[in-house]
CSV table of C-alpha atoms in Angstrom, one decimal:
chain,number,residue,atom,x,y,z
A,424,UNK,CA,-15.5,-180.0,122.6
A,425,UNK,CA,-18.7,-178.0,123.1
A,426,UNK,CA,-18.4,-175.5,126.2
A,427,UNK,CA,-20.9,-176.1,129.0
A,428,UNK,CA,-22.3,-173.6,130.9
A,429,UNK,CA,-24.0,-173.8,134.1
A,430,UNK,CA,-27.5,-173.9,133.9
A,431,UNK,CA,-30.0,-171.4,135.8
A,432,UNK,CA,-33.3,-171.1,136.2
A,433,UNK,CA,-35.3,-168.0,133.8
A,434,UNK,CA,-35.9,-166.0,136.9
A,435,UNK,CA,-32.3,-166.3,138.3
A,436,UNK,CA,-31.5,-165.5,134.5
A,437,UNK,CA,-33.8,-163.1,134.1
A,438,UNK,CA,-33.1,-161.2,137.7
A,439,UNK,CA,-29.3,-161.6,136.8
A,440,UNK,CA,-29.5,-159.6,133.1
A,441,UNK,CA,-31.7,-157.3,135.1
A,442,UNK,CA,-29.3,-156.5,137.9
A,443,UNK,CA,-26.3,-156.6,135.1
A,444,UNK,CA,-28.0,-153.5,133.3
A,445,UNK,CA,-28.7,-151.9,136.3
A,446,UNK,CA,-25.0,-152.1,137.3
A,447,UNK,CA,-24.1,-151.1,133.7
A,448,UNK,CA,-26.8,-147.8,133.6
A,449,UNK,CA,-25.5,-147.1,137.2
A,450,UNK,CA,-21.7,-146.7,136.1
A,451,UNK,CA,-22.8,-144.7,133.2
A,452,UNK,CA,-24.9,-142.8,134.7
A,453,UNK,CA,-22.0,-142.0,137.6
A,454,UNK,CA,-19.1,-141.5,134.9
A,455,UNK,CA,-17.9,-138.3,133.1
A,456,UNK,CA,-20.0,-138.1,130.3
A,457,UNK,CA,-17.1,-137.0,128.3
A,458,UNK,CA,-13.1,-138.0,129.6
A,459,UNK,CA,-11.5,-137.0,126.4
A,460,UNK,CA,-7.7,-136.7,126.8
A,461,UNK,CA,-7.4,-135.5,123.2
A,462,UNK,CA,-8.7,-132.2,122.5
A,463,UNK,CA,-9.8,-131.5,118.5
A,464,UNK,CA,-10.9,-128.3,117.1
A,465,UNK,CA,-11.2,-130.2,113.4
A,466,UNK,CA,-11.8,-133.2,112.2
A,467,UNK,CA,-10.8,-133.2,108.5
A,468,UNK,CA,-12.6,-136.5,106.9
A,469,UNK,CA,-10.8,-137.8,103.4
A,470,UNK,CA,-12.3,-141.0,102.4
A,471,UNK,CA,-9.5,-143.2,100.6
A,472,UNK,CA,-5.5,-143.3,100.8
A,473,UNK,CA,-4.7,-145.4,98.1
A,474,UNK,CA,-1.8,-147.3,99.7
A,475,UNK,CA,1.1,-145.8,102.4
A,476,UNK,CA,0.1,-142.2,104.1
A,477,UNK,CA,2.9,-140.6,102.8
A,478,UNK,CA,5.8,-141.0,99.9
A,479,UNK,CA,3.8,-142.8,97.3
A,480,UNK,CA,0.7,-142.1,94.4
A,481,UNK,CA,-1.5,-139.6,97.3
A,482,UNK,CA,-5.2,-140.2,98.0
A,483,UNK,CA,-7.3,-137.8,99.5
A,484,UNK,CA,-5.9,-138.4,103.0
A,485,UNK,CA,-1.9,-138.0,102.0
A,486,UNK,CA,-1.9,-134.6,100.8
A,487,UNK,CA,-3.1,-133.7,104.4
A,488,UNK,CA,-0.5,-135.7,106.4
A,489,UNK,CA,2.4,-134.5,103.9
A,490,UNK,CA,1.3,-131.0,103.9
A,491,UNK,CA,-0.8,-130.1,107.3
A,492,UNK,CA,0.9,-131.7,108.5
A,493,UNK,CA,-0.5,-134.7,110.4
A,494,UNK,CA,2.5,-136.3,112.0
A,495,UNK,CA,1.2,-138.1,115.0
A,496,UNK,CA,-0.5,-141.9,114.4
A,497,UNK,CA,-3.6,-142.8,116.1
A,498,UNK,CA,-4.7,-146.2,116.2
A,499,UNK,CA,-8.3,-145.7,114.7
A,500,UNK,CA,-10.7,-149.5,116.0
A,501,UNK,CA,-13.7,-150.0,113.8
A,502,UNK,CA,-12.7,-147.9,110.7
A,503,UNK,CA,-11.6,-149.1,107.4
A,504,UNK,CA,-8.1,-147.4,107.8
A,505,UNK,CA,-7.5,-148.7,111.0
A,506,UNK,CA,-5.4,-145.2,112.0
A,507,UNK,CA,-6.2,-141.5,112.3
A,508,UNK,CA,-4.0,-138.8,112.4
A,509,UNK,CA,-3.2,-136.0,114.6
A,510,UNK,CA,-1.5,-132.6,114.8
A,511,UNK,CA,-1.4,-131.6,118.3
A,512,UNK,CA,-0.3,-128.0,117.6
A,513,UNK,CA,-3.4,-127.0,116.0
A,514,UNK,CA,-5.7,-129.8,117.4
A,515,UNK,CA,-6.6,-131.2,114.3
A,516,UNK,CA,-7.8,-134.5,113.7
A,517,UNK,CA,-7.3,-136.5,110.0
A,518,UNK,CA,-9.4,-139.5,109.3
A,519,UNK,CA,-9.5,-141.7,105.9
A,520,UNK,CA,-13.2,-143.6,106.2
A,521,UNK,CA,-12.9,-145.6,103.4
A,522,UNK,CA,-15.7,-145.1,100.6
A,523,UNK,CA,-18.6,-145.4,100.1
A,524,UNK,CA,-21.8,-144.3,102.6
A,525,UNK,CA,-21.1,-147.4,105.2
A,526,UNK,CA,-17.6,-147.5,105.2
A,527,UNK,CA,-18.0,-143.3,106.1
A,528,UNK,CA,-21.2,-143.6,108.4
A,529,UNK,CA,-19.3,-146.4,110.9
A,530,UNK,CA,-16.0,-144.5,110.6
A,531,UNK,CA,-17.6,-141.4,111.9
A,532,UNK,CA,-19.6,-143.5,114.4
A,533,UNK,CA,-16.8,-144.8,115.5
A,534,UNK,CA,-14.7,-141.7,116.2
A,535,UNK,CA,-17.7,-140.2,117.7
A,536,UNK,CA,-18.2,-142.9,120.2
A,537,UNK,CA,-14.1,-143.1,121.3
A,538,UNK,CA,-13.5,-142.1,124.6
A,539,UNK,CA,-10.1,-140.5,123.5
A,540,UNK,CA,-11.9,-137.1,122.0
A,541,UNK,CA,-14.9,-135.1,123.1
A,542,UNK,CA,-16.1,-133.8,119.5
A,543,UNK,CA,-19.4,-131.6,120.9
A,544,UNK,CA,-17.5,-128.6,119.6
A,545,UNK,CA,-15.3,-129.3,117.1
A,546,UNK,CA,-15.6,-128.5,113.4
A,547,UNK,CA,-16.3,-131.5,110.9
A,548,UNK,CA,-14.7,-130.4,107.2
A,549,UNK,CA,-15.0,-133.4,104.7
A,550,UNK,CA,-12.6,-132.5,101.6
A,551,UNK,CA,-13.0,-135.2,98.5
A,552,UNK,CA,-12.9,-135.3,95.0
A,553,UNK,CA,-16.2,-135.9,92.6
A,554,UNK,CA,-17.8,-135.9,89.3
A,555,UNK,CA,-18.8,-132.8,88.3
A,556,UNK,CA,-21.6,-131.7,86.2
A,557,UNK,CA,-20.3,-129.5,82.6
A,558,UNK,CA,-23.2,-127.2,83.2
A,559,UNK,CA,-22.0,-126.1,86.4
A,560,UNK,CA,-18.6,-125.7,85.9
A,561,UNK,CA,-15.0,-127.8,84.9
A,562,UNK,CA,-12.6,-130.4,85.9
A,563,UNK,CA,-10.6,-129.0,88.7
A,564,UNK,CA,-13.0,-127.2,90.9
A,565,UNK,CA,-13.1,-126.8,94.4
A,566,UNK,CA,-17.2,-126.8,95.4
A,567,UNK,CA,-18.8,-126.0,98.7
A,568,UNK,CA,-21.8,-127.4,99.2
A,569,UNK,CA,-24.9,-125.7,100.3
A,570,UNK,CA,-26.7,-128.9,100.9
A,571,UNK,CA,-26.6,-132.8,100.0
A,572,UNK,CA,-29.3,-134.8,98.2
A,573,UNK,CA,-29.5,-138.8,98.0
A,574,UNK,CA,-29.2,-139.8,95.3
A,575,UNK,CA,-29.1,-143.5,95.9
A,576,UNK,CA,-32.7,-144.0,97.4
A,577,UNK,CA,-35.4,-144.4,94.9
A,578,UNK,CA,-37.3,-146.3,93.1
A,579,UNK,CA,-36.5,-147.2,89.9
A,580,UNK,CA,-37.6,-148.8,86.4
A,581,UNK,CA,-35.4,-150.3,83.6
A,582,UNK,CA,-35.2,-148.0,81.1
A,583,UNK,CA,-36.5,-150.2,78.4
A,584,UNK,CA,-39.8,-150.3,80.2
A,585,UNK,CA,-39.9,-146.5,81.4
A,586,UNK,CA,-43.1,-144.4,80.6
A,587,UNK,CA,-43.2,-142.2,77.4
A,588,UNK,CA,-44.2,-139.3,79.3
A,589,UNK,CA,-41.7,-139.7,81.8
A,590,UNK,CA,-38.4,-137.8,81.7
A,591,UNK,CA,-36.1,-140.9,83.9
A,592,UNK,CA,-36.7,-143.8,85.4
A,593,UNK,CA,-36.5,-142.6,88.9
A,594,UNK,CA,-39.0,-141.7,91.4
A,595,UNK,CA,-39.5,-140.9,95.0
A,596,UNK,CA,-39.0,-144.3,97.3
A,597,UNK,CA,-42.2,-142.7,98.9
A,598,UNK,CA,-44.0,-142.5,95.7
A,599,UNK,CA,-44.4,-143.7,92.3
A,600,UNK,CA,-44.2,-140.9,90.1
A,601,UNK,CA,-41.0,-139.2,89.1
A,602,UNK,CA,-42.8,-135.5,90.3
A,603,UNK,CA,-44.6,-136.9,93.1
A,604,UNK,CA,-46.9,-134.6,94.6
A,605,UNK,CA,-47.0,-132.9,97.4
A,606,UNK,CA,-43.2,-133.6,97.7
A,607,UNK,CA,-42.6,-136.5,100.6
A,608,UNK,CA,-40.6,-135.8,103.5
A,609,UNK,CA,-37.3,-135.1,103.1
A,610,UNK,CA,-36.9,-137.4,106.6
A,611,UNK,CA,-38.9,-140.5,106.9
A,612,UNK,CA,-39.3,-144.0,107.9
A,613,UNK,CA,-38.6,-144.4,103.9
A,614,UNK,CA,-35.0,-142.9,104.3
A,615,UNK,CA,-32.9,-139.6,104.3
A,616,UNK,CA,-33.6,-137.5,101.4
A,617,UNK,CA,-31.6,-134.5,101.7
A,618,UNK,CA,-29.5,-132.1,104.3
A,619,UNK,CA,-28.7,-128.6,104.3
A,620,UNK,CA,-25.3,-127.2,106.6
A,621,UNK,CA,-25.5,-124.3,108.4
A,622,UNK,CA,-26.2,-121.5,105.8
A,623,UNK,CA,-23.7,-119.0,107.4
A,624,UNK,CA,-21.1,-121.6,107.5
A,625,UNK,CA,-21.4,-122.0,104.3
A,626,UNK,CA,-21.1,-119.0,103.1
A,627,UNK,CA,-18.3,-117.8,105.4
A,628,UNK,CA,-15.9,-120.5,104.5
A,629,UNK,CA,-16.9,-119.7,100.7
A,630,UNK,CA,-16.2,-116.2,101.0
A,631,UNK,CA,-12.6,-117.1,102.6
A,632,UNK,CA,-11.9,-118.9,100.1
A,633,UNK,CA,-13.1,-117.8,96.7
A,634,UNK,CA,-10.1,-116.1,95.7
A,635,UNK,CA,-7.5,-119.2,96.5
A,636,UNK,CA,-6.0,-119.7,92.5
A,637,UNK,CA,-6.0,-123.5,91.7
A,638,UNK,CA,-3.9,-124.9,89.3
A,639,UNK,CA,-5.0,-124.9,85.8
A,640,UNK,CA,-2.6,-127.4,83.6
A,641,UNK,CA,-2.5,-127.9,79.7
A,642,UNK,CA,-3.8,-131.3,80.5
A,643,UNK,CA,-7.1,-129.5,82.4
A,644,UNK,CA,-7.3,-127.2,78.9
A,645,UNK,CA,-7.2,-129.7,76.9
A,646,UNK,CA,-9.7,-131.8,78.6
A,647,UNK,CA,-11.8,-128.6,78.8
A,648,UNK,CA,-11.9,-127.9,75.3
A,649,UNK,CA,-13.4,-131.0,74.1
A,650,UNK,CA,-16.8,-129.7,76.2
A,651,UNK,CA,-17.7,-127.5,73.4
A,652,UNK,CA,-21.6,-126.2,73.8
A,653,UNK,CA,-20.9,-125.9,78.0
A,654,UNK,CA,-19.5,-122.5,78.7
A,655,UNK,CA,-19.1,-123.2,82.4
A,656,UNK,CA,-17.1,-126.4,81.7
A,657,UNK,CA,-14.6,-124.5,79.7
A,658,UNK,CA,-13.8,-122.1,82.6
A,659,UNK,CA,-10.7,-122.3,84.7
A,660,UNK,CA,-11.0,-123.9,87.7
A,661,UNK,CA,-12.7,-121.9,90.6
A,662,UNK,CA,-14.1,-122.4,93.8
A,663,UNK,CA,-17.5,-122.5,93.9
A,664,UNK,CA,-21.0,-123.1,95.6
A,665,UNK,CA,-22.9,-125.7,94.7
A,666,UNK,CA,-24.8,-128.9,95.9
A,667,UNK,CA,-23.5,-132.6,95.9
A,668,UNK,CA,-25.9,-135.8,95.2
A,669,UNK,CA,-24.3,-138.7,97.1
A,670,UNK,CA,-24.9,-141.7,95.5
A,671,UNK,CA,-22.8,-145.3,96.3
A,672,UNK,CA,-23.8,-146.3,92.0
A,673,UNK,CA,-21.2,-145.0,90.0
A,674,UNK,CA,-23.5,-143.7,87.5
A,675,UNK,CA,-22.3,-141.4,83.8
A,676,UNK,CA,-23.7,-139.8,80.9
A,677,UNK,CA,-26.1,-137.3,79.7
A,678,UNK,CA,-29.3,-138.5,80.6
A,679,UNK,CA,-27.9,-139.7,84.3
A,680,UNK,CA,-26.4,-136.2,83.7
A,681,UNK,CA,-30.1,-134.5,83.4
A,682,UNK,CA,-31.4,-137.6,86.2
A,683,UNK,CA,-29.4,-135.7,88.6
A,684,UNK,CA,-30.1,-132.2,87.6
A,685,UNK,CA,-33.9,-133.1,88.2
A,686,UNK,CA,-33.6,-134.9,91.0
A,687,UNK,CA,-31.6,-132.3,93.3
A,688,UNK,CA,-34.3,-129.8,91.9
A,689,UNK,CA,-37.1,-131.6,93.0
A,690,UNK,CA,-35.9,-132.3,96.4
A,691,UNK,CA,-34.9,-128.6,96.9
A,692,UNK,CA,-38.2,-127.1,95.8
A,693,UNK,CA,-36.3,-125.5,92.9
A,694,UNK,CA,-33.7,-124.0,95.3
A,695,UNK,CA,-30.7,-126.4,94.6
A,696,UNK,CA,-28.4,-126.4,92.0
A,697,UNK,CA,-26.4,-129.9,90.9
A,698,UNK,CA,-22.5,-129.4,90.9
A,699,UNK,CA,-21.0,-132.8,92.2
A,700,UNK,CA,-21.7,-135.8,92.6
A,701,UNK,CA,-20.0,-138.5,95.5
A,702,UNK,CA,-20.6,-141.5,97.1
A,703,UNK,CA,-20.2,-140.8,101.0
A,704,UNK,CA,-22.0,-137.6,101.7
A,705,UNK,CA,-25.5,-138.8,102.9
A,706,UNK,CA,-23.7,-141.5,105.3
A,707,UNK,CA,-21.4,-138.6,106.7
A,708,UNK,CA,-24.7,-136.8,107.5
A,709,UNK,CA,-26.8,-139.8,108.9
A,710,UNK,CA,-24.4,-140.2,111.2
A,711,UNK,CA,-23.7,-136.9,112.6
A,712,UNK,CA,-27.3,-136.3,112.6
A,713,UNK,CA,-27.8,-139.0,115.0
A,714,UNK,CA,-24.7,-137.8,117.0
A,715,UNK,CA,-26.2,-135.0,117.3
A,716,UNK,CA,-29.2,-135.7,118.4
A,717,UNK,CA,-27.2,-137.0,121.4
A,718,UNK,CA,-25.5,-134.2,121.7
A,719,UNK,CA,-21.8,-135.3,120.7
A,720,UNK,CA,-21.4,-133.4,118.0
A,721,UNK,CA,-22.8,-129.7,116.7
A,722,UNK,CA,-24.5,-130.2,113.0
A,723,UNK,CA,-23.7,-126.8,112.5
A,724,UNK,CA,-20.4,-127.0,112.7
A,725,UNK,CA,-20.1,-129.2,109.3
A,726,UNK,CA,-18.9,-128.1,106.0
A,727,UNK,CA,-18.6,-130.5,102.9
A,728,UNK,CA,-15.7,-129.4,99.9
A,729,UNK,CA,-16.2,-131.5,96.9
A,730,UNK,CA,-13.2,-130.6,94.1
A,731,UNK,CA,-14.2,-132.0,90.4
A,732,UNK,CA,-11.7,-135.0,89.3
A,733,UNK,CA,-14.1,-135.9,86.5
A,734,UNK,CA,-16.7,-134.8,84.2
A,735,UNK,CA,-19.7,-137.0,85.4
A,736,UNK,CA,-20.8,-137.5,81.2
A,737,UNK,CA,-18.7,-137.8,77.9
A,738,UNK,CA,-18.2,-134.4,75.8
A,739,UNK,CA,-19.8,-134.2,72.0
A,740,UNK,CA,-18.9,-137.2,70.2
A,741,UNK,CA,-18.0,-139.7,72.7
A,742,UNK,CA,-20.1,-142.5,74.5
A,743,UNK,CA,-21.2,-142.9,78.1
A,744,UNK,CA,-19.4,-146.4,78.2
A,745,UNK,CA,-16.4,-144.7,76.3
A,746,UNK,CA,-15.8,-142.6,78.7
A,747,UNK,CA,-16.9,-144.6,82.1
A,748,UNK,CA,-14.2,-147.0,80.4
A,749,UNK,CA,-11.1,-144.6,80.5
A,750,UNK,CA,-12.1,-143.6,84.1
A,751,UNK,CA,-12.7,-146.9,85.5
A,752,UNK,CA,-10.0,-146.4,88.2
A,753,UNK,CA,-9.2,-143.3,90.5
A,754,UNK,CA,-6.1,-143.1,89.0
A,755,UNK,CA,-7.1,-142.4,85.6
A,756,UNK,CA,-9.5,-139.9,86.5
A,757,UNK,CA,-9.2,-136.9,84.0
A,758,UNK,CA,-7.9,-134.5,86.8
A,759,UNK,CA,-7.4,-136.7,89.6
A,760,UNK,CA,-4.0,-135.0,90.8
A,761,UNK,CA,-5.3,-131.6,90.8
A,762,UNK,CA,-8.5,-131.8,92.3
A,763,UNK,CA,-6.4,-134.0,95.1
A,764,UNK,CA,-4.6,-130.4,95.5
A,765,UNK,CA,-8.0,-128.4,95.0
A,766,UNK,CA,-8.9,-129.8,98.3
A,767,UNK,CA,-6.2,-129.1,100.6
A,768,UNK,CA,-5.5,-126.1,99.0
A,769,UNK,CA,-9.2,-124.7,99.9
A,770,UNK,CA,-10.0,-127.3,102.6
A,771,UNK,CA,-6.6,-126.3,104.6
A,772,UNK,CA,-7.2,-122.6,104.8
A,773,UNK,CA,-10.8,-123.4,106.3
A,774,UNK,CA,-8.9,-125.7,108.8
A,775,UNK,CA,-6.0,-123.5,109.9
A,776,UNK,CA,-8.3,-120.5,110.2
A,777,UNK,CA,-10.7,-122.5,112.7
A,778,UNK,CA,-7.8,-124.2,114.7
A,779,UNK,CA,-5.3,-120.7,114.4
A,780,UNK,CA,-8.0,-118.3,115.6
A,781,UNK,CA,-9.6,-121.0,118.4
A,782,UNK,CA,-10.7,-118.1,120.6
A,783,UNK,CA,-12.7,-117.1,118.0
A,784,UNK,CA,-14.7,-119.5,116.7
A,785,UNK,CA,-14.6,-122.0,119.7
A,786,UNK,CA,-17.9,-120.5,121.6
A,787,UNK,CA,-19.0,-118.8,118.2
A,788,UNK,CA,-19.4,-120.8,115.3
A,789,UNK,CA,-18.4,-118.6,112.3
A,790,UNK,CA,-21.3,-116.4,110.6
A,791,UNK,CA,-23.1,-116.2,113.8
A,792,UNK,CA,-24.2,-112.9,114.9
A,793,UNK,CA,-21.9,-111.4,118.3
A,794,UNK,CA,-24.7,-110.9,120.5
């Protein structure tokens, strides 16, 4: 049976919405505009668990419960997880988003918005695995990234029909040429092209970090060795500085490879440098951006750690397909296991050095100048 409502007239409707939304704006505008009952100095944001958060195959959210460790279950409304975790001894905060840029912009809306933390200070560390590109450096890698690039908003062109004298398919959404000048906005009405954290940040975290030694297996040789031509591939794994194109299409292959290395150029004026590449970045970004902007978060308190599971194209001899085919699940990435440790490992010194040393970096965000 249909429900019946009674039925007013548009100007008792009209005068009751109004007088609702006054009574709403007035108990807003009366209430604490933050009652958090949960302080955080960190929020460390992972964006898949494959299946339990502790004692089976890890995601990028286990290895920080197991190890941080996060004990304490949150329930966690309006995420894909549906619980966070908590250690209250050094006030950090663990989150799993889900991937992909939607799954990780409502996550973070979400924890934004809860009631349960007030987040204006507190540090935002995202720590996930990535391709990686063989001219920046191997499989195994922990990254820090200076900035990110979209790499998901364009326009593009089949490439049986692209132009001769064209080097990809891609160009600006704003434009219709792949070196569109002068460059567009890098904010529009068009989209979000590109974001760069706080430059001292950055660097800081870096430099405490540089020296951490990550595991460097036979399997990580061998895989390695078959990049003959790319010196910086055939490294051991390091941590490194370098930027991150988010992107929710899995893409692979040499001329996606040289796509990317183009397109983080030309949104950088020449000043970037492609290492990784991820799905979630741009969404973690838009939303604390707009956080920001109402002043529930600090966007210079936000550092992204990207460690290198995969090549992001096939070595000499093999094909794109070849090789998206024998890393068609997270699983079978070539070093999926070791850049899951890669990012605690680096993401975890970051984290206890902020929430250990609170009296220091509280009021002063790291890098800044003591005045």
């Amino acid at each position: 049976m249909p429900l019946r409502f009674p039925r007013l007239s548009l100007s008792r409707r009209l005068s009751g919405a109004v007088a609702g939304l006054a009574l709403a704006w007035g108990l807003a505008a009366s209430a604490p505009a933050y009652a958090a009952q949960i302080p955080v100095r960190v929020v460390v944001v992972t964006t898949f668990e494959i299946g339990k958060d502790t004692g089976d195959m890890p995601g990028e959210f286990q290895t920080w419960v197991e190890k941080l460790p996060l004990k304490q279950v949150l329930p966690a409304p309006g995420t894909w997880h549906g619980v966070m975790r908590y250690n209250p001894g050094l006030q950090v905060l663990g989150i799993a988003s889900g991937e992909g840029p939607e799954h990780m912009a409502s996550a973070i809306t979400a924890l934004v918005l809860d009631p349960r933390f007030d987040l204006r200070h507190a540090y935002f560390v995202l720590a996930g695995i990535a391709g990686i590109d063989p001219n920046f450096g191997p499989v195994g890698a922990a990254v820090w990234a200076p900035r990110v690039i979209n790499g998901g908003l364009a326009h593009a062109i089949d490439a049986r029909e692209i132009p001769p004298d064209w080097p990809d398919g891609y160009t600006p959404v704003q434009g219709s040429t792949p070196d569109e000048r002068p460059v567009p906005p890098l904010h529009s009405l068009s989209g979000d092209m590109a974001y760069t954290f706080n430059p001292a940040l950055v660097r800081w975290a870096y430099d405490l970090t540089r020296q951490v030694a990550l595991p460097d297996t036979p399997a990580l040789q061998a895989i390695r060795a078959r990049y003959a031509g790319y010196p910086r591939a055939q490294k051991p794994p390091a941590v490194l500085l370098g930027d991150t194109l988010s992107s929710e299409t899995f893409w692979v292959g040499a001329r996606m490879n040289r796509w990317a290395e183009r397109w983080v150029a030309y949104w950088t004026a020449g000043q970037g440098v492609f290492a990784t590449t991820a799905e979630e970045d741009v969404g973690f970004m838009q939303a604390l951006t707009l956080q920001a902007q109402a002043g529930r978060v600090d966007p210079d308190r936000v550092l992204v750690l990207r460690t290198a599971s995969n090549f992001d194209m096939p070595p000499p001899g093999q094909t794109a397909a070849a090789l998206l085919k024998s890393e068609a699940s997270e699983g079978g990435y070539s070093g999926y296991l070791p850049s899951i440790d890669a990012a605690y490992r680096v993401g975890s010194v970051v984290v206890r050095e902020l929430a250990l040393h609170w009296d220091r970096y509280g009021a002063r965000t790291p890098g800044t100048p003591v005045k």
